Amino acid sequence: TTETASILFWSDILVKRGCPLMLVGPAGTGKTQLISGLIRDFNPEEHLSITVNMNFYSTAVATMTALEAPLQKRTGSTYGPPGSTQMVYFI
């Protein structure tokens, strides 16, 4: 649909600029499918992605562990994704 194309267009621009993106809507409207399609089209040499599932029982420690797992230590207390890639989290 035209709305789907518009959301994908703006989502792609925001992600490439490093801006946060949040899709909000009722269950079953395709938010997960839109983001999954966006992530699938990424060049793996430029962007890495990780999906973090959360629910009522998720704790801060478990969330932080999931977010930090793919990162590598760089210098001092600086962490980042491997190489010169950018990390995209889908929560």
GROMACS .gro file of C-alpha atoms in nm, residues 44-75:
model
   32
   44PRO     CA    1   2.575  -0.691   0.628
   45GLU     CA    2   2.908  -0.512   0.581
   46GLU     CA    3   2.749  -0.182   0.690
   47HIS     CA    4   2.479  -0.276   0.942
   48LEU     CA    5   2.441  -0.552   1.199
   49SER     CA    6   2.110  -0.613   1.368
   50ILE     CA    7   1.995  -0.792   1.677
   51THR     CA    8   1.641  -0.865   1.789
   52VAL     CA    9   1.571  -0.838   2.161
   53ASN     CA   10   1.241  -0.989   2.274
   54MET     CA   11   1.090  -0.849   2.590
   55ASN     CA   12   0.788  -0.931   2.802
   56PHE     CA   13   0.643  -0.861   3.146
   57TYR     CA   14   0.910  -1.076   3.312
   58SER     CA   15   1.212  -0.913   3.141
   59THR     CA   16   1.457  -0.763   3.387
   60ALA     CA   17   1.699  -0.476   3.338
   61VAL     CA   18   1.996  -0.713   3.376
   62ALA     CA   19   1.863  -0.954   3.112
   63THR     CA   20   1.792  -0.666   2.875
   64MET     CA   21   2.137  -0.513   2.924
   65THR     CA   22   2.302  -0.852   2.869
   66ALA     CA   23   2.110  -0.900   2.543
   67LEU     CA   24   2.203  -0.550   2.422
   68GLU     CA   25   2.573  -0.587   2.508
   69ALA     CA   26   2.621  -0.944   2.378
   70PRO     CA   27   2.714  -0.860   2.016
   71LEU     CA   28   2.942  -0.568   2.108
   72GLN     CA   29   3.322  -0.579   2.121
   73LYS     CA   30   3.547  -0.385   2.355
   74ARG     CA   31   3.737  -0.114   2.170
   75THR     CA   32   3.943   0.117   2.390
   0.00000   0.00000   0.00000
